[in-house]
């Protein structure tokens, strides 16, 4: 059963070098469903009242109907590896999903001593209860590494039907984010079959997949069709989370330039900016751990057109940012009654905002204007 409650807290947070204003508008919040195990991503299905695909980090793909009922969708991923931060990550529909029923999932594959971020393509049956078919692993980031942290894993389609996939630096391998011979700390661009594009900025490096580099652990990426640009955010260490405008071939600095410091308090680098490094358009210090991002388009919050919605793990809040004079500024931020870590955000066709909480008993929340 769907339960309703109201947003109870609106808070402000200091952002270095960024002007922020408070927004006292309250949401009406519906708990669409609970009992999910660390949900990671949300994808609305295109048919009317078809519901949502939701991934859980432990490897389960589920269908959540409009009434909140949950059904598991069988999905056998090649070499799925689940430990720590690893597991099943993002789900995204193909641009022609209505015709082809193709969808893509990112996940970690391998073992604790040799793993990486992988991409699989599959097909979803036409009607519920949904099944999958033709599951195929189509991309394996190189090289394999040890540990279970910093995979990236978010995806976005570009207008030419190529796919961007964010890849983390593997935590213990951060220097490799500057090395064009591998995929660590990169954003890669792929054809729909998982092959490299022919017009990448580094055609002779890392099999031609690299779109941008110098990233730490990026878990938010969107294509802004109105502005014809790509927005991306990533985790800093202790401070220095970033929002960037991604461009092909650009270096975004990690770890040679950062506003953050190491978890021990030691300096990662003495430089916040360097020649040849593209600076962020917003940075969070202290770190809030941004976990997902959506571009608002809808009528329910008509004044928010083109704003970014960002969820945070450590910050346990949803922030709304607006592009002002070329920089992203926080316009409002909202924490909820259960003080949950927020893992995912999506904007539904009707303009409602959907959130997933990062918890063993995770929830899907639906936000609409108070009084509607």
mmCIF file of N, CA and C in Angstrom, residues 23 25 227 296-309 320-323 331-332 351 353 369:
data_model
loop_
_atom_site.group_PDB
_atom_site.id
_atom_site.type_symbol
_atom_site.label_atom_id
_atom_site.label_comp_id
_atom_site.label_asym_id
_atom_site.label_seq_id
_atom_site.Cartn_x
_atom_site.Cartn_y
_atom_site.Cartn_z
ATOM 1 N N UNK A 23 14.658 27.245 -0.007
ATOM 2 C CA UNK A 23 13.351 27.102 -0.632
ATOM 3 C C UNK A 23 12.458 26.402 0.384
ATOM 4 N N UNK A 25 9.338 25.526 0.136
ATOM 5 C CA UNK A 25 8.218 24.763 -0.406
ATOM 6 C C UNK A 25 8.301 23.318 0.062
ATOM 7 N N UNK A 227 20.262 22.578 -23.944
ATOM 8 C CA UNK A 227 21.541 23.286 -23.984
ATOM 9 C C UNK A 227 22.577 22.561 -24.829
ATOM 10 N N UNK A 296 15.434 18.379 -14.653
ATOM 11 C CA UNK A 296 13.987 18.498 -14.482
ATOM 12 C C UNK A 296 13.323 19.026 -15.750
ATOM 13 N N UNK A 297 12.277 18.323 -16.144
ATOM 14 C CA UNK A 297 11.383 18.760 -17.228
ATOM 15 C C UNK A 297 10.008 18.224 -16.883
ATOM 16 N N UNK A 298 9.064 19.110 -16.684
ATOM 17 C CA UNK A 298 7.724 18.679 -16.311
ATOM 18 C C UNK A 298 6.893 19.871 -15.880
ATOM 19 N N UNK A 299 5.594 19.629 -15.681
ATOM 20 C CA UNK A 299 4.670 20.703 -15.349
ATOM 21 C C UNK A 299 4.356 20.795 -13.862
ATOM 22 N N UNK A 300 4.629 19.754 -13.090
ATOM 23 C CA UNK A 300 4.282 19.803 -11.673
ATOM 24 C C UNK A 300 5.087 20.858 -10.930
ATOM 25 N N UNK A 301 6.358 21.009 -11.310
ATOM 26 C CA UNK A 301 7.207 22.053 -10.733
ATOM 27 C C UNK A 301 7.637 22.952 -11.889
ATOM 28 N N UNK A 302 6.712 23.755 -12.356
ATOM 29 C CA UNK A 302 6.884 24.472 -13.622
ATOM 30 C C UNK A 302 8.057 25.435 -13.599
ATOM 31 N N UNK A 303 8.404 25.956 -12.428
ATOM 32 C CA UNK A 303 9.501 26.926 -12.340
ATOM 33 C C UNK A 303 10.878 26.275 -12.325
ATOM 34 N N UNK A 304 10.932 24.944 -12.373
ATOM 35 C CA UNK A 304 12.204 24.243 -12.238
ATOM 36 C C UNK A 304 12.754 23.757 -13.570
ATOM 37 N N UNK A 305 12.187 24.173 -14.684
ATOM 38 C CA UNK A 305 12.614 23.664 -15.985
ATOM 39 C C UNK A 305 14.114 23.881 -16.175
ATOM 40 N N UNK A 306 14.815 22.805 -16.545
ATOM 41 C CA UNK A 306 16.246 22.883 -16.806
ATOM 42 C C UNK A 306 17.120 22.846 -15.579
ATOM 43 N N UNK A 307 16.531 22.758 -14.384
ATOM 44 C CA UNK A 307 17.333 22.646 -13.165
ATOM 45 C C UNK A 307 17.836 21.211 -13.010
ATOM 46 N N UNK A 308 18.951 21.058 -12.302
ATOM 47 C CA UNK A 308 19.480 19.741 -11.974
ATOM 48 C C UNK A 308 18.988 19.311 -10.605
ATOM 49 N N UNK A 309 18.598 18.057 -10.498
ATOM 50 C CA UNK A 309 18.263 17.435 -9.221
ATOM 51 C C UNK A 309 19.364 16.444 -8.893
ATOM 52 N N UNK A 320 18.486 20.943 -5.511
ATOM 53 C CA UNK A 320 18.107 21.472 -6.819
ATOM 54 C C UNK A 320 19.070 22.603 -7.161
ATOM 55 N N UNK A 321 19.694 22.501 -8.336
ATOM 56 C CA UNK A 321 20.673 23.487 -8.764
ATOM 57 C C UNK A 321 20.237 24.129 -10.074
ATOM 58 N N UNK A 322 20.624 25.389 -10.250
ATOM 59 C CA UNK A 322 20.288 26.146 -11.450
ATOM 60 C C UNK A 322 21.558 26.742 -12.047
ATOM 61 N N UNK A 323 21.629 26.739 -13.365
ATOM 62 C CA UNK A 323 22.780 27.315 -14.056
ATOM 63 C C UNK A 323 22.628 28.828 -14.086
ATOM 64 N N UNK A 331 19.847 25.999 -5.357
ATOM 65 C CA UNK A 331 18.669 26.833 -5.127
ATOM 66 C C UNK A 331 17.870 26.361 -3.917
ATOM 67 N N UNK A 332 17.844 25.067 -3.685
ATOM 68 C CA UNK A 332 17.125 24.519 -2.529
ATOM 69 C C UNK A 332 17.656 23.129 -2.233
ATOM 70 N N UNK A 351 5.970 14.619 -14.460
ATOM 71 C CA UNK A 351 6.674 15.666 -13.736
ATOM 72 C C UNK A 351 6.937 15.368 -12.288
ATOM 73 N N UNK A 353 8.763 13.668 -9.101
ATOM 74 C CA UNK A 353 10.160 13.323 -8.842
ATOM 75 C C UNK A 353 10.191 12.031 -8.031
ATOM 76 N N UNK A 369 3.986 18.352 -5.682
ATOM 77 C CA UNK A 369 3.765 19.564 -4.901
ATOM 78 C C UNK A 369 2.731 19.340 -3.807
#
